[in-house]
């Protein structure tokens, strides 16, 4: 009897331990850094073999301390391993941001397809996360009259050409065709009318649409018409477009880099250099500050320097003063600025073992730029340079005139003695 109780107790402990392990796994899942916030199908009910687009939004949570890299995204059936679409090495997502990824695919069988969108992300620290999102797509038989919406690379706040095509696949002509385009964009002249469309003929109508902001945007095209036997019919198409900002396509994000950094002094060290914007967009509110450490501390207000705004491919000078102890070998500088309304913070280390290398190793080589924000000399020119030392360092302007006077006086004395 006693042995039976011992075995039962051991089994009970094993169950408790396993429950604890399961709880730990759940806690790890709850601390996920990324999520799929939505998936949108461009065509509500595609026909067999018709190409349509699934646009998926992957978000890096704002509380995350790391950027994440979207390494793989694919669409797969729930009941098997067949992949309908895949894309790899999509890009990185900083904390609090969302990346929209379009995938094109087609389905051949009529009916409802139970699909899953899969996304694989990896954080800067090396953690990998596999995300899934359910997706139902219903494929219907092709209608004899169809309407479709097409646009190439829509960009926010610009006129985007949109073509809407009404295709008459019937064996007879259709008449009194009225087409209406609506949705998330501002449409110029949204309603079009044509008398008739012959059998087997496609009629394309061109629209100009303006989307106010980037992201997934929906356009709805609805065509009403009269068939050959006089029956009114309606056919529609809903298309989701991934609208981008112009800067996302053509420009790199603004980024501050410290270049041409020089240090001078011992105990009280002066750091001079240039804050250069090596990106393609403007940055604002650039603030530099010496970080407090066991060996380094900012010297009052001189330990902080407000550079302000720096336009793309421009720079501005700065000067910081810090107190250092005898064992100090480097000075950390915190660089804070705004890019597109988002706060960025970097830390640059300035080496004290060299008076000219400065932050080059930590911040990279100096870019070839045309001048500072207001135009002017190249980096490090036009800025006060450290004065040279020596016993006569402060009297250099008086030494040469004094020597000349003494030489003239000596020569005059020799001539007078010879007389």
Short mmCIF file of C-alpha atoms in Angstrom, two decimals, residues 256-264 269-277 286-290 301-308 310 315-322 331-335 348-350 357-360 363 372-374 379-386:
data_model
loop_
_atom_site.label_atom_id
_atom_site.label_comp_id
_atom_site.label_asym_id
_atom_site.label_seq_id
_atom_site.Cartn_x
_atom_site.Cartn_y
_atom_site.Cartn_z
CA UNK A 256 22.68 61.03 -38.49
CA UNK A 257 26.33 59.98 -38.49
CA UNK A 258 29.18 61.76 -36.69
CA UNK A 259 32.16 62.39 -39.00
CA UNK A 260 35.43 64.32 -38.90
CA UNK A 261 35.54 64.02 -35.09
CA UNK A 262 38.56 65.45 -33.23
CA UNK A 263 39.42 65.60 -29.52
CA UNK A 264 41.77 67.89 -27.59
CA UNK A 269 38.30 67.23 -23.23
CA UNK A 270 36.80 69.17 -26.15
CA UNK A 271 35.14 67.11 -28.90
CA UNK A 272 34.48 68.75 -32.28
CA UNK A 273 33.04 67.29 -35.46
CA UNK A 274 30.19 67.24 -37.94
CA UNK A 275 26.71 65.72 -37.60
CA UNK A 276 26.04 64.47 -41.14
CA UNK A 277 22.71 63.28 -42.57
CA UNK A 286 19.19 66.52 -33.64
CA UNK A 287 20.53 66.53 -30.07
CA UNK A 288 23.98 65.32 -28.98
CA UNK A 289 24.88 64.63 -25.35
CA UNK A 290 27.89 63.13 -23.55
CA UNK A 301 25.58 72.68 -20.42
CA UNK A 302 28.66 72.27 -22.64
CA UNK A 303 28.17 68.50 -22.48
CA UNK A 304 25.07 68.83 -24.65
CA UNK A 305 24.71 70.35 -28.14
CA UNK A 306 21.48 71.00 -30.08
CA UNK A 307 22.19 70.77 -33.80
CA UNK A 308 18.56 71.14 -34.92
CA UNK A 310 19.80 68.61 -40.94
CA UNK A 315 25.85 68.34 -42.23
CA UNK A 316 26.30 70.77 -39.35
CA UNK A 317 29.16 71.25 -36.87
CA UNK A 318 29.07 70.57 -33.14
CA UNK A 319 31.25 70.97 -30.04
CA UNK A 320 31.00 69.08 -26.74
CA UNK A 321 33.07 69.44 -23.56
CA UNK A 322 33.45 66.59 -21.05
CA UNK A 331 33.62 59.01 -24.59
CA UNK A 332 30.07 57.75 -25.41
CA UNK A 333 27.85 60.29 -27.18
CA UNK A 334 24.09 59.84 -27.40
CA UNK A 335 22.61 60.97 -30.73
CA UNK A 348 28.53 56.73 -30.83
CA UNK A 349 31.84 56.01 -29.07
CA UNK A 350 34.69 58.53 -29.47
CA UNK A 357 40.49 59.45 -35.43
CA UNK A 358 37.61 60.29 -33.07
CA UNK A 359 34.33 58.60 -33.89
CA UNK A 360 35.33 57.48 -37.37
CA UNK A 363 30.27 56.02 -36.98
CA UNK A 372 26.56 72.14 -44.54
CA UNK A 373 22.90 73.02 -44.34
CA UNK A 374 23.51 76.66 -45.23
CA UNK A 379 33.42 69.22 -43.05
CA UNK A 380 35.90 70.29 -40.36
CA UNK A 381 36.76 73.55 -42.21
CA UNK A 382 35.70 76.93 -40.81
CA UNK A 383 35.58 75.48 -37.26
CA UNK A 384 38.01 76.54 -34.43
CA UNK A 385 40.97 74.18 -34.39
CA UNK A 386 42.90 73.16 -31.25
#
